[in-house]
Short mmCIF file of C-alpha atoms and ligand atoms in Angstrom, two decimals:
data_model
loop_
_atom_site.label_atom_id
_atom_site.label_comp_id
_atom_site.label_asym_id
_atom_site.label_seq_id
_atom_site.Cartn_x
_atom_site.Cartn_y
_atom_site.Cartn_z
CA MET A 19 -23.11 66.11 -110.03
CA THR A 20 -25.99 64.72 -111.61
CA PRO A 21 -26.57 64.53 -115.36
CA HIS A 22 -29.83 66.55 -114.96
CA GLU A 23 -27.69 69.09 -113.15
CA LEU A 24 -25.06 69.33 -115.86
CA ILE A 25 -27.78 69.58 -118.68
CA LYS A 26 -29.22 72.55 -116.60
CA ASP A 27 -25.92 74.45 -116.16
CA SER A 28 -25.03 73.81 -119.93
CA ASN A 29 -25.91 76.69 -122.57
CA ARG A 30 -24.62 75.02 -125.50
CA ILE A 31 -25.02 71.34 -126.03
CA VAL A 32 -24.30 68.71 -129.03
CA ILE A 33 -26.26 65.50 -128.99
CA LYS A 34 -25.04 62.42 -130.71
CA ILE A 35 -27.46 59.91 -132.24
CA GLY A 36 -26.25 56.50 -133.23
CA SER A 37 -27.51 54.53 -136.18
CA ALA A 38 -28.77 51.51 -133.47
CA LEU A 39 -31.08 53.96 -131.94
CA LEU A 40 -32.41 55.87 -134.89
CA VAL A 41 -33.11 52.89 -137.30
CA ASN A 42 -35.11 49.60 -136.78
CA GLU A 43 -32.28 47.17 -137.91
CA GLN A 44 -34.77 44.61 -139.55
CA SER A 45 -36.87 47.25 -141.35
CA GLY A 46 -34.38 49.62 -142.21
CA THR A 47 -36.66 52.36 -141.11
CA VAL A 48 -36.62 55.12 -138.60
CA HIS A 49 -37.90 54.89 -134.99
CA GLN A 50 -40.00 57.92 -135.72
CA ASP A 51 -42.00 57.72 -132.25
CA TRP A 52 -38.58 57.53 -130.41
CA LEU A 53 -37.26 60.18 -132.66
CA GLN A 54 -40.22 62.52 -131.73
CA SER A 55 -39.69 61.96 -128.14
CA VAL A 56 -36.27 62.84 -128.41
CA ALA A 57 -37.25 66.21 -130.73
CA ASN A 58 -39.76 67.15 -127.94
CA ASP A 59 -36.77 66.95 -125.45
CA ILE A 60 -34.69 68.97 -127.40
CA ALA A 61 -37.37 71.41 -127.98
CA THR A 62 -37.67 71.81 -124.34
CA LEU A 63 -34.30 72.85 -123.94
CA ILE A 64 -34.40 75.07 -126.83
CA GLU A 65 -37.44 76.80 -125.10
CA GLN A 66 -35.18 77.12 -121.94
CA GLY A 67 -32.59 79.17 -124.02
CA LYS A 68 -30.16 76.58 -124.75
CA GLU A 69 -28.41 76.24 -128.07
CA VAL A 70 -28.34 72.59 -129.37
CA CYS A 71 -27.16 71.01 -132.32
CA ILE A 72 -27.27 67.13 -133.51
CA VAL A 73 -24.65 64.69 -134.87
CA SER A 74 -26.65 61.87 -136.20
CA SER A 75 -25.60 58.51 -137.83
CA GLY A 76 -28.04 56.39 -139.81
CA ALA A 77 -27.55 57.39 -143.37
CA ILE A 78 -26.12 53.93 -144.13
CA ALA A 79 -28.40 51.95 -141.96
CA LEU A 80 -31.40 53.84 -143.85
CA GLY A 81 -30.20 53.83 -147.17
CA ARG A 82 -28.99 50.10 -147.48
CA LYS A 83 -32.30 48.62 -148.17
CA ASP A 84 -32.21 50.66 -151.46
CA LEU A 85 -29.25 48.87 -152.49
CA GLY A 86 -30.35 45.44 -151.38
CA ILE A 87 -27.88 45.23 -148.70
CA LYS A 88 -29.27 42.62 -146.19
CA HIS A 89 -29.63 43.95 -142.55
CA THR A 90 -27.56 40.83 -141.50
CA ASP A 91 -24.25 41.89 -143.73
CA ARG A 92 -21.90 43.64 -141.13
CA PRO A 93 -21.10 47.13 -141.78
CA SER A 94 -17.31 46.33 -142.39
CA SER A 95 -18.09 43.77 -145.06
CA ILE A 96 -19.61 46.39 -147.57
CA ILE A 97 -17.52 47.92 -150.16
CA LEU A 98 -16.82 51.58 -149.43
CA GLU A 99 -18.82 52.89 -152.65
CA LYS A 100 -21.82 50.78 -151.70
CA LYS A 101 -21.58 52.54 -148.31
CA GLN A 102 -21.39 55.90 -149.88
CA ALA A 103 -24.26 55.30 -152.28
CA ALA A 104 -26.27 53.78 -149.43
CA ALA A 105 -25.35 57.10 -147.11
CA ALA A 106 -26.58 59.31 -149.89
CA LEU A 107 -29.86 57.58 -150.33
CA GLY A 108 -30.43 57.40 -146.50
CA GLN A 109 -29.65 60.77 -145.86
CA ILE A 110 -32.60 62.31 -147.38
CA GLU A 111 -34.76 59.80 -145.59
CA MET A 112 -33.14 60.72 -142.24
CA SER A 113 -33.47 64.56 -142.88
CA LYS A 114 -37.20 64.14 -143.71
CA ALA A 115 -37.41 62.23 -140.33
CA TYR A 116 -35.93 64.92 -138.46
CA SER A 117 -37.79 67.67 -139.82
CA ALA A 118 -41.06 65.82 -139.49
CA ALA A 119 -39.95 65.38 -135.60
CA PHE A 120 -38.99 69.02 -135.04
CA ALA A 121 -41.91 70.42 -137.11
CA THR A 122 -44.29 69.47 -134.52
CA ASN A 123 -42.58 71.58 -132.32
CA GLN A 124 -42.22 74.66 -134.65
CA LEU A 125 -38.53 74.22 -135.24
CA LYS A 126 -37.03 74.27 -138.28
CA THR A 127 -33.98 71.89 -139.11
CA ALA A 128 -30.84 72.28 -141.27
CA LEU A 129 -28.73 69.59 -142.84
CA VAL A 130 -24.85 69.91 -142.51
CA LEU A 131 -22.42 67.59 -143.74
CA LEU A 132 -19.05 67.64 -142.71
CA SER A 133 -15.75 65.58 -143.14
CA PRO A 134 -13.44 65.28 -139.69
CA LYS A 135 -10.94 67.41 -141.55
CA ASP A 136 -13.30 70.27 -141.90
CA THR A 137 -12.97 70.71 -138.00
CA GLU A 138 -9.27 70.87 -138.23
CA GLU A 139 -8.62 72.92 -141.18
CA ARG A 140 -9.06 76.50 -139.95
CA ARG A 141 -10.81 77.99 -142.82
CA ALA A 142 -13.58 75.19 -142.94
CA HIS A 143 -13.36 75.33 -139.32
CA LEU A 144 -14.49 79.12 -139.13
CA ASN A 145 -17.11 78.59 -141.71
CA ALA A 146 -18.62 75.46 -140.27
CA ARG A 147 -18.56 77.34 -136.77
CA ALA A 148 -20.03 80.39 -138.15
CA THR A 149 -22.70 78.51 -139.75
CA LEU A 150 -23.67 76.50 -136.74
CA LEU A 151 -23.79 79.27 -134.40
CA THR A 152 -26.02 81.21 -136.69
CA LEU A 153 -28.62 78.39 -137.18
CA MET A 154 -28.55 77.98 -133.21
CA LYS A 155 -28.66 81.58 -132.71
CA ASN A 156 -32.01 81.50 -134.93
CA LYS A 157 -33.20 78.35 -133.07
CA SER A 158 -32.80 76.30 -135.73
CA VAL A 159 -31.50 72.53 -135.11
CA ALA A 160 -28.30 71.32 -137.34
CA ILE A 161 -28.47 67.84 -138.08
CA ILE A 162 -24.78 66.91 -138.63
CA ASN A 163 -23.35 64.10 -140.22
CA GLU A 164 -20.18 62.97 -141.94
CA ASN A 165 -19.93 63.94 -145.51
CA ASP A 166 -19.82 60.06 -146.55
CA THR A 167 -19.85 60.72 -150.52
CA VAL A 168 -16.28 62.57 -150.12
CA SER A 169 -15.11 60.67 -147.44
CA THR A 170 -11.49 59.32 -148.98
CA ALA A 171 -10.77 57.03 -145.87
CA GLU A 172 -13.05 54.10 -145.17
CA ILE A 173 -15.99 54.96 -143.33
CA ARG A 174 -14.57 54.42 -139.99
CA PHE A 175 -15.93 52.62 -136.93
CA GLY A 176 -17.52 55.26 -134.73
CA ASP A 177 -16.19 57.97 -137.09
CA ASN A 178 -19.49 60.30 -135.75
CA ASP A 179 -18.29 59.74 -131.97
CA ARG A 180 -15.24 61.48 -132.79
CA LEU A 181 -16.96 63.89 -135.23
CA ALA A 182 -19.35 64.83 -132.59
CA ALA A 183 -16.69 65.45 -130.00
CA ARG A 184 -14.97 67.84 -132.91
CA VAL A 185 -17.96 69.78 -133.35
CA ALA A 186 -18.51 70.16 -129.84
CA GLN A 187 -14.78 71.56 -129.47
CA MET A 188 -15.29 73.79 -132.58
CA ILE A 189 -18.55 75.43 -131.51
CA GLY A 190 -17.23 75.87 -127.88
CA ALA A 191 -20.31 73.67 -126.54
CA ASP A 192 -20.31 73.08 -122.63
CA LEU A 193 -21.83 69.57 -122.99
CA LEU A 194 -21.63 66.64 -125.46
CA ILE A 195 -24.30 63.96 -124.90
CA GLN A 196 -23.59 60.65 -126.60
CA LEU A 197 -27.07 58.62 -126.75
CA SER A 198 -25.92 55.09 -126.93
CA THR A 199 -27.12 51.70 -126.49
CA THR A 200 -25.59 51.54 -123.20
CA ASP A 201 -25.86 53.49 -120.15
CA GLY A 202 -22.20 54.22 -119.80
CA LEU A 203 -18.91 52.80 -119.18
CA TYR A 204 -18.30 49.52 -117.04
CA THR A 205 -15.23 48.23 -115.52
CA ALA A 206 -15.30 45.41 -117.95
CA ASP A 207 -17.87 44.43 -120.92
CA PRO A 208 -21.27 43.92 -118.78
CA ALA A 209 -22.65 41.51 -121.69
CA GLN A 210 -19.53 39.32 -121.15
CA ASP A 211 -18.46 39.63 -117.50
CA LYS A 212 -21.36 39.74 -114.85
CA ASN A 213 -18.94 41.54 -112.25
CA ALA A 214 -18.73 44.47 -114.39
CA GLU A 215 -19.29 47.50 -112.67
CA HIS A 216 -20.95 50.73 -114.00
CA ILE A 217 -18.75 53.98 -113.63
CA PRO A 218 -20.77 57.01 -112.89
CA VAL A 219 -17.99 59.57 -113.30
CA VAL A 220 -14.77 59.89 -114.83
CA GLU A 221 -12.29 62.77 -113.89
CA ASN A 222 -9.17 61.42 -115.34
CA LEU A 223 -9.36 59.55 -118.49
CA ASN A 224 -6.28 57.48 -117.83
CA GLU A 225 -4.68 54.28 -119.56
CA ASP A 226 -6.88 52.36 -116.83
CA ILE A 227 -9.89 53.88 -117.97
CA LEU A 228 -9.02 53.46 -121.68
CA LYS A 229 -8.57 49.74 -121.23
CA MET A 230 -12.09 49.16 -120.18
CA ALA A 231 -13.48 49.85 -123.33
CA GLY A 232 -14.36 46.79 -125.58
CA ASP A 233 -15.22 46.90 -129.72
CA ALA A 234 -18.70 47.45 -130.92
CA PRO A 235 -21.14 45.00 -130.38
CA ALA A 236 -22.81 43.43 -133.53
CA GLY A 237 -25.36 45.28 -135.43
CA LEU A 238 -25.88 48.65 -136.73
CA SER A 239 -23.47 49.80 -133.89
CA THR A 240 -20.29 50.81 -135.30
CA GLY A 241 -18.34 52.57 -132.53
CA GLY A 242 -18.39 50.61 -129.24
CA MET A 243 -16.87 52.02 -126.32
CA LYS A 244 -13.36 52.68 -127.83
CA SER A 245 -14.69 55.46 -129.95
CA LYS A 246 -16.68 56.80 -127.20
CA LEU A 247 -13.53 57.22 -125.04
CA GLU A 248 -11.53 58.64 -127.98
CA ALA A 249 -14.58 61.03 -128.23
CA ALA A 250 -14.44 61.76 -124.44
CA GLN A 251 -10.61 62.67 -124.77
CA ILE A 252 -11.23 65.21 -127.66
CA ALA A 253 -14.10 66.42 -125.84
CA THR A 254 -12.88 67.19 -122.41
CA ASN A 255 -9.46 68.54 -123.66
CA ALA A 256 -11.45 70.91 -125.27
CA GLY A 257 -13.32 72.19 -122.27
CA VAL A 258 -16.34 69.95 -122.85
CA HIS A 259 -17.99 67.73 -120.30
CA MET A 260 -19.24 64.54 -122.19
CA ILE A 261 -22.26 62.31 -120.99
CA ILE A 262 -22.85 58.55 -122.24
CA ALA A 263 -26.42 58.01 -121.60
CA SER A 264 -28.82 54.99 -122.94
CA GLY A 265 -31.10 56.08 -125.55
CA LYS A 266 -32.88 53.04 -125.54
CA THR A 267 -36.26 54.39 -124.21
CA ASN A 268 -38.25 57.32 -125.16
CA SER A 269 -37.56 60.72 -123.97
CA PRO A 270 -34.14 59.84 -123.25
CA ILE A 271 -32.86 63.51 -122.23
CA SER A 272 -35.68 64.54 -120.05
CA ASP A 273 -35.75 61.28 -118.46
CA ILE A 274 -31.92 60.65 -118.35
CA GLN A 275 -31.22 58.02 -115.86
CA ARG A 276 -27.59 56.21 -115.22
CA THR A 277 -24.83 57.66 -117.08
CA THR A 278 -21.20 57.96 -117.25
CA ILE A 279 -19.86 61.63 -117.04
CA PHE A 280 -16.51 62.52 -118.27
CA THR A 281 -15.84 65.95 -116.67
CA SER A 282 -13.29 68.70 -118.19
CA SER A 283 -11.56 70.47 -115.96
CA ASP A 284 -11.12 73.25 -118.83
CA LYS A 285 -13.58 76.00 -119.84
CA PRO A 286 -14.30 75.76 -123.75
CA ILE A 287 -13.19 79.45 -123.87
CA SER A 288 -9.93 78.90 -122.58
CA ALA A 289 -9.51 75.50 -124.31
CA ARG A 290 -10.26 77.24 -127.56
CA LYS A 291 -7.72 80.13 -126.81
CA LYS A 292 -5.15 77.56 -126.13
CA TRP A 293 -6.03 75.90 -129.64
CA ILE A 294 -5.54 79.36 -131.33
CA SER A 295 -2.15 80.01 -129.69
CA SER A 296 -0.86 76.59 -130.49
CA HIS A 297 -0.56 77.88 -133.92
CA VAL A 298 2.64 79.42 -133.47
CA LYS A 299 3.58 80.17 -136.92
CA ALA A 300 1.74 83.21 -137.75
CA LYS A 301 1.45 83.83 -141.50
CA GLY A 302 1.28 87.35 -141.53
CA THR A 303 1.59 90.75 -139.51
CA ILE A 304 -1.02 93.39 -138.88
CA ILE A 305 -0.05 96.85 -137.52
CA ILE A 306 -2.78 98.81 -135.81
CA ASP A 307 -3.36 102.19 -134.84
CA ASP A 308 -3.56 103.17 -131.15
CA GLY A 309 -7.69 103.28 -131.04
CA ALA A 310 -7.58 99.79 -132.20
CA VAL A 311 -4.88 98.90 -129.69
CA LYS A 312 -7.52 100.18 -126.75
CA ALA A 313 -10.25 98.25 -128.35
CA LEU A 314 -8.37 95.21 -128.42
CA GLN A 315 -7.34 95.62 -124.83
CA SER A 316 -10.89 96.05 -123.46
CA GLY A 317 -11.76 92.74 -125.24
CA LYS A 318 -13.32 94.08 -128.62
CA SER A 319 -12.76 92.50 -132.00
CA LEU A 320 -10.07 93.76 -134.63
CA LEU A 321 -12.15 95.95 -137.43
CA PRO A 322 -10.37 97.02 -140.63
CA ALA A 323 -10.52 100.79 -139.57
CA GLY A 324 -7.77 100.20 -137.29
CA ILE A 325 -5.28 98.67 -139.58
CA VAL A 326 -2.32 100.82 -140.60
CA LYS A 327 -0.14 98.15 -142.31
CA VAL A 328 -0.28 94.51 -143.81
CA SER A 329 2.19 92.24 -144.17
CA GLY A 330 2.90 88.54 -145.16
CA ASP A 331 1.04 86.11 -147.26
CA PHE A 332 -2.22 84.68 -145.34
CA ASP A 333 -5.39 83.09 -146.17
CA SER A 334 -8.68 83.45 -144.57
CA GLY A 335 -8.69 81.35 -141.29
CA ASP A 336 -4.97 81.44 -141.00
CA PRO A 337 -3.20 82.60 -137.73
CA ILE A 338 -1.86 86.06 -137.75
CA GLU A 339 0.24 88.48 -135.42
CA VAL A 340 -1.24 91.84 -134.45
CA MET A 341 1.43 94.55 -133.35
CA ASP A 342 1.22 98.21 -132.45
CA LYS A 343 3.11 100.67 -134.47
CA ASN A 344 5.88 100.10 -132.32
CA GLY A 345 6.19 96.50 -133.21
CA GLN A 346 5.21 95.52 -129.84
CA LYS A 347 3.17 92.03 -130.37
CA LEU A 348 -0.28 92.33 -128.96
CA ALA A 349 -2.09 89.46 -130.02
CA ILE A 350 -2.46 86.49 -132.47
CA GLY A 351 -5.68 85.25 -133.97
CA LEU A 352 -7.48 83.57 -136.92
CA THR A 353 -8.14 86.36 -139.73
CA THR A 354 -11.22 86.36 -141.54
CA TYR A 355 -10.12 88.03 -144.60
CA ASN A 356 -6.88 87.06 -146.54
CA THR A 357 -3.96 89.48 -147.33
CA ASN A 358 -5.38 90.83 -150.49
CA GLU A 359 -8.76 91.42 -149.01
CA ALA A 360 -7.00 93.04 -145.83
CA ARG A 361 -5.12 95.28 -147.96
CA LEU A 362 -8.23 96.41 -149.74
CA ILE A 363 -10.25 97.10 -146.42
CA LEU A 364 -7.57 98.41 -144.35
CA GLY A 365 -8.44 101.93 -142.97
CA HIS A 366 -11.98 101.30 -143.96
CA LYS A 367 -15.38 101.44 -142.22
CA SER A 368 -16.92 97.70 -141.62
CA THR A 369 -19.93 98.90 -143.56
CA ASP A 370 -17.67 99.58 -146.64
CA ILE A 371 -16.31 96.11 -146.87
CA ALA A 372 -19.58 94.66 -149.27
CA ASP A 373 -18.97 97.67 -151.49
CA ILE A 374 -14.99 97.42 -151.54
CA LEU A 375 -14.87 93.68 -152.01
CA GLY A 376 -18.09 92.80 -153.73
CA TYR A 377 -18.70 90.40 -150.71
CA TYR A 378 -18.98 90.39 -147.04
CA ARG A 379 -17.73 87.82 -144.33
CA GLY A 380 -18.41 89.83 -141.30
CA ASP A 381 -17.17 93.25 -140.02
CA GLU A 382 -13.95 92.02 -138.00
CA LEU A 383 -10.63 91.20 -139.50
CA ILE A 384 -10.40 89.33 -136.32
CA HIS A 385 -13.33 88.30 -134.64
CA ARG A 386 -12.67 88.53 -130.47
CA SER A 387 -13.62 84.88 -130.07
CA ASN A 388 -10.67 84.05 -132.61
CA LEU A 389 -8.24 86.33 -130.78
CA VAL A 390 -5.81 85.79 -128.09
CA LEU A 391 -3.99 88.56 -126.48
CA GLN A 392 -0.64 88.27 -125.34
CA ALA A 393 0.18 88.17 -121.74
N1 LIG B 425 -22.14 58.31 -141.27
C1 LIG B 425 -22.54 57.24 -141.01
C2 LIG B 425 -23.90 57.28 -141.31
O1 LIG B 425 -24.71 58.15 -141.37
C3 LIG B 425 -22.39 56.71 -139.58
C4 LIG B 425 -20.86 56.55 -139.26
C5 LIG B 425 -20.94 56.12 -137.78
O2 LIG B 425 -21.66 55.41 -137.35
O3 LIG B 425 -19.94 56.61 -137.08
O4 LIG B 425 -24.34 55.90 -141.64
#
């Protein structure tokens, strides 16, 4: 399979852009012409009906000049609070650059700052997922970066490589494209070893492959191949194919050349179902009426109207069990509403939720994308 074919076959795509591509190392400013060519490529994908979002680094690289940090200082030698301040300064410049590039294509951009734990903790995960899906449905391009101000750990090497994979998993993307300074994985570091051979496809990300990765090169790049391979592991386990492609020239997506493709044997939807059912400890139980049982079995969501009884103590985003009136377990799913809210809206029409609660998080107690029927 060629990268062009893979892109053509994918409906939902996450594109990761690294600092070394976005930012001119010497001047600490955005490569605006390059970014414009990327935005044009993405606009074409959106025109073809695809949903696309971007995970971009570059905030620290852009903000550092405002704090007097020299481009020759290694990122790892800068104290964390200065990096966080640089990220806060640079994020605005970065957002402006993206919105200008997409504006020429009549597309709006949105800024989403996430912590890796937001993609894991279920409640934050569901909110972030819903936000991103809504933005994509409205043809707005989310520019996602790590929320560096509140990163409690060090801003670690290549965090955004992994964050991009987690985002791809969270939104059920078909494909993650890692635009990089290299055109893929080699059997050894090609800068060191002239016999290093390029690997076009990785179907099985085993120990031998993992051993091939080196650390990040000097300069603005922080991740290197190691974090790309960690990202590939997260992505392919979640049913997401991943491409490492060179972003060194303009129009790196429409003109994609040599790459490494990491194929996944799973589908995003079945990987997501596995993720949901892996939360074996349900925090509560919902008993539903016969009409709701039928709806569930025909693949529909669980609405409050069909709930007969709520028990347990659960929060929004927690896994709960769904049973019929005879106590037969039917499904497990992640709930939109917590125990108290579920008790209040039980038996009511979804159109009454806003009046009853004073707010509204959706029609469903469990949306079908968060529901797994028992075999
Ligand atoms: N969040 C950091 C930034 O915007 C980048 C982290 C990374 O490169 O992985 O500068």
